[in-house]
Structure formats: C-alpha cells, structure tokens
C-alpha cells in the first residue's frame, strides 16, 4: 500500500513540484522550434540577436538585483532569460548590437525592475522593450533582411527589393499589404506564411507552424489556458473574414492575417504572460478579444503595419480592472430565494 | 539666516519638479530641447517672482472665499505680459513653446506657491521664495531638456535668440542613430523618472553619511 505523508497545515497539502523557474524554462523550450527555424532562415545573424538579447537581459537583471540589495542569483530563475529571448524573437534579424542591448535594458530595468521585479510589472517587459525600440529607431527596426533563398523570396513578394549597404531587404507581408494591397496580395501564398522559410519578418514571427507547435506544447502541459490565444485569434479571424468578404481585392483573406506577422507568437507567448494577463477565465476571454480587436484595427486601418505589440500593451493596462470585475462566484454562493 | 533658507530651498530640498512634483505639464511637454526647457523655466520664474510679490502684498485684503480667483487674475495678468514680451523679443522661442505660455496661468507651481507661501509670508521672503523656486524649476527643465535633446537628436542647444544659435553637436546622426523616442512624449516620462530616482539616490547617500 502506498504511504504518503501529509503536513498538518493549511492547504495546499500536495504540490506537483512546479515552480516559477520550471514554468519559465518550459516556455523557453516551447519557443525553441521558432528559434531553430529562424536560424535556418536567417543564419548566424539570428543566433547573434537571440544570444545578445538573452545574455544582456540576464546581465541587467543581476545588476538591478544587486542595486536593490537582493540576491543576485535570482537572475538565473529563467524569467529574465525568457524576457530576453522573447525580445530577441521580436526583433528584425539585422539590428545592430547596440540596439539589442538597449532593448534588453529597457525591458529589464525600465519595464520590470523599476516596478519591483518579477510579478510587479504592469506591462509585458519584452514587448515594452520592443515598442521602445520601434519608436526610438524606426528605420533599423523596420529594415527586414531577406531570409535564404532570395530568389524565391523576391518572387514571393513580387515587389522591388532595395539594396541597403550589403544586405538585401524587403517589406514584410503586412507592410506590403499596407502599402499597396492590390499589387502585393496575389503574390503571397498562405503556405509560405505558414512555414515561414522565405518570409521577411522578425526573427521569431516568420514560421506559424513552429510557433503553433510550441503553443500546443504549452496548452498540453497546462502552462497556459486556451482562453486568451483562442479568443484573440478568433477575433482577428472573424473580422478579417468580414472585411475580406466585403472587398477581397483590398483586404486579405483571414488565414493571411492569422499566419502573417506576430499574431501567433503574441497570442500564445506574450498575451498569456502570468504577470500581466488577467487570472479569471472570463477576464482572459475579454482580454483576448481586446487584443484581437486592437490588432486587426491597427493592421487594417492604423498607422503601423503590425499592431499586436501595441494591442497587448494596451490590454495589459486593463488587467487590474478585468481581475476586479470578473471574479467568478463560487459554487453555491448565490443566496437562494425562498418560495413564498 | 532664514532669508537664505527660503531662497535656497527651491534648488534641491523642495525642488518644484523633483520633490513637490508640481508643474509636470511644462516639465514633460516643452522640454524637447535644452533651450526650450530653459526658456519655459525662465518665463515661469518671471511670473512666479511677480505673482509672489503681488500676492504677498495684497493677501491681507482678499476675502478668504474668493482668494483663488483673485490669485488667478494676478497670475493671468503677469502671464499675458510675459507672453507679449516673448512674442516681441524672441518669436522663435514663442512659437516653440506655443500654447504652453498661456498655460503658465494654471501651472500648479505658481498657484501652489501663492497659496502655500506668498499669502502667509512677507514680501521679502516671498520674493526670495519665488526666485529660488523659479531657478530650481528652470534648472530642472534645462537638465530634462538637455538629456532628451542629446539622446533624441544628438545636439545640445544652449542659446537661441534671433539669428544667434549656440548649438553643440554631441554625436553625428549618420554615425549613431539617435533614439527618436526621447523627443516624443514617452522619453519625457522616462527621463523624468530616472532623474527622480537619481535625486532620491543622492539624498539617500547624503542621509547615510
């Protein structure tokens, strides 16, 4: 017979052995397929970006912990590494080293440690770093080197590629649509977007299938719940379907919006951040719908080609309110009305 | 030495931007270059000195219940004077600061000093308080503006009057691309936040001694 010892104390009595650090490393593991694809597509450049952003995120975390008189070894708990890794995945492969280091600085120091470290930050640190860089350096942050197989990529985009110094660059699918939808739309195939081997874009966003594999891993391991990703992606899908139905020449079909840009990495890996997302199921669904709505509105009618980072940051601001108003009522808590 | 104390408290101990956190609107909005910050700070100083003197003189005659409207009338008169002077003698700066000159009327530093200090103290102390607070405010705005201009544009504009412009190029835009965000609104918040942190850090160091 199995014997188990129970502590005589308040619940919980049984612990499954999970910890913050294990969760963080699991999420990092789930991002690895996307990273591997990016190394295939962009070569050593993507290794450089990912290594620098992760290394300096951990470095700044240790620095901030030292300045706050905390145990600096906490910097290895995986949260800083995950923030740096996510930040690296949202950058274009050609950015300079200084920009990457500044992004890690903003993500860890300004967005996280200034507010009190892990668990206290109101906004997703990696996305704050990315948006800071996007506003600070608009040109390098929107210069997209082409992946391998330049010829296929040229055909794929169907657009004039410009030669900048020594790298060949092109617009991302979303940027191409934004500029002249009628010309670019027929040249983009959904399967290319799905596998992402010939698509210009941020390091981690190019391959939808790799991200989906990671996302499903997280769902299976119960690290995230389905609420936020499904509601966000479904919202984008439905609105894209309606607009595509109204004017197919101008608005791309819904699968384009699903697989292009950062919707999948954002919905699965960033909007579900434990610290900055709501905790109750209802709140998560409202949060996800908000992310989806803002994303597709910015994509279709906004000033930027891609809106997922802004959408998640804006919805992060609503998290305390959603947490307050969507608390589920416990079973049996409703007062029964007596039959009179 | 009370006179010196009233004069110097605005520099550091009761700095309007960094300790009292008053006048955040001009601190954040017009400090896109060092000289814009300085010009705004000096305009506010001029109004602050005038309003402190006048209000400390007339405070005894104003009924308690209507004191705020009365103070606003005094401040608005002075702001109009500054506005017209600036439009006449430094149109460049006037157009750069734009709407924020008339808005000095509702700047909380001025009303705050009128209510908290000038209406309760005599003319000499109020005058010194106005100068001290004004200089503290102007210097802080100059620092915020310098940081934002250097990081966001790579230059440092120290002086600008008609054709005379004293501007230093810190680094060339072609070599190092400046972080545009510091000229925009988020950069103002980040800069001010780090300045506040730096000031508190120095205070803690001094206290520990």
GROMACS .gro file of N, CA and C in nm, chain A residues 67 99 102 105-106 109-110 114 132 135-138 140, chain B residues 151 176-182 184 186-187 190 194 201:
model
   84
   67UNK      N    1   2.163   4.626  -0.725
   67UNK     CA    2   2.133   4.763  -0.684
   67UNK      C    3   2.019   4.767  -0.583
   99UNK      N    4   2.150   4.840  -3.038
   99UNK     CA    5   2.004   4.845  -3.027
   99UNK      C    6   1.953   4.728  -2.944
  102UNK      N    7   2.027   4.795  -2.578
  102UNK     CA    8   1.935   4.896  -2.525
  102UNK      C    9   1.796   4.837  -2.504
  105UNK      N   10   1.796   4.645  -2.191
  105UNK     CA   11   1.798   4.739  -2.079
  105UNK      C   12   1.658   4.790  -2.049
  106UNK      N   13   1.588   4.836  -2.154
  106UNK     CA   14   1.453   4.890  -2.133
  106UNK      C   15   1.361   4.781  -2.081
  109UNK      N   16   1.521   4.675  -1.699
  109UNK     CA   17   1.532   4.781  -1.598
  109UNK      C   18   1.405   4.866  -1.596
  110UNK      N   19   1.368   4.924  -1.713
  110UNK     CA   20   1.259   5.021  -1.713
  110UNK      C   21   1.124   4.952  -1.696
  114UNK      N   22   1.215   4.841  -1.227
  114UNK     CA   23   1.173   4.968  -1.170
  114UNK      C   24   1.039   4.953  -1.096
  132UNK      N   25   0.957   5.027  -2.738
  132UNK     CA   26   1.052   5.137  -2.716
  132UNK      C   27   1.148   5.146  -2.835
  135UNK      N   28   0.977   5.279  -3.156
  135UNK     CA   29   0.955   5.423  -3.159
  135UNK      C   30   1.088   5.498  -3.164
  136UNK      N   31   1.190   5.442  -3.096
  136UNK     CA   32   1.318   5.512  -3.089
  136UNK      C   33   1.394   5.504  -3.220
  137UNK      N   34   1.396   5.386  -3.281
  137UNK     CA   35   1.475   5.366  -3.404
  137UNK      C   36   1.384   5.312  -3.514
  138UNK      N   37   1.300   5.397  -3.571
  138UNK     CA   38   1.201   5.345  -3.668
  138UNK      C   39   1.266   5.282  -3.790
  140UNK      N   40   1.600   5.129  -3.843
  140UNK     CA   41   1.657   4.994  -3.827
  140UNK      C   42   1.553   4.891  -3.784
  491UNK      N   43   1.997   6.267  -2.630
  491UNK     CA   44   1.965   6.128  -2.664
  491UNK      C   45   1.877   6.119  -2.789
  516UNK      N   46   2.578   5.753  -3.534
  516UNK     CA   47   2.497   5.688  -3.431
  516UNK      C   48   2.355   5.737  -3.449
  517UNK      N   49   2.262   5.646  -3.475
  517UNK     CA   50   2.126   5.695  -3.494
  517UNK      C   51   2.065   5.728  -3.357
  518UNK      N   52   2.016   5.852  -3.339
  518UNK     CA   53   1.963   5.891  -3.209
  518UNK      C   54   1.830   5.820  -3.180
  519UNK      N   55   1.801   5.804  -3.051
  519UNK     CA   56   1.677   5.737  -3.011
  519UNK      C   57   1.564   5.838  -3.014
  520UNK      N   58   1.493   5.837  -3.125
  520UNK     CA   59   1.387   5.934  -3.150
  520UNK      C   60   1.286   5.942  -3.037
  521UNK      N   61   1.269   5.833  -2.965
  521UNK     CA   62   1.164   5.826  -2.863
  521UNK      C   63   1.184   5.932  -2.756
  522UNK      N   64   1.309   5.977  -2.735
  522UNK     CA   65   1.331   6.074  -2.629
  522UNK      C   66   1.278   6.212  -2.663
  524UNK      N   67   0.994   6.237  -2.821
  524UNK     CA   68   0.850   6.216  -2.808
  524UNK      C   69   0.811   6.205  -2.660
  526UNK      N   70   0.693   5.963  -2.454
  526UNK     CA   71   0.741   5.860  -2.360
  526UNK      C   72   0.880   5.891  -2.307
  527UNK      N   73   0.966   5.949  -2.392
  527UNK     CA   74   1.100   5.984  -2.350
  527UNK      C   75   1.101   6.082  -2.234
  530UNK      N   76   1.028   5.886  -1.917
  530UNK     CA   77   1.141   5.801  -1.877
  530UNK      C   78   1.252   5.887  -1.819
  534UNK      N   79   1.396   5.874  -1.433
  534UNK     CA   80   1.534   5.844  -1.395
  534UNK      C   81   1.597   5.959  -1.317
  541UNK      N   82   1.838   5.880  -0.491
  541UNK     CA   83   1.958   5.801  -0.463
  541UNK      C   84   2.063   5.888  -0.394
   0.00000   0.00000   0.00000
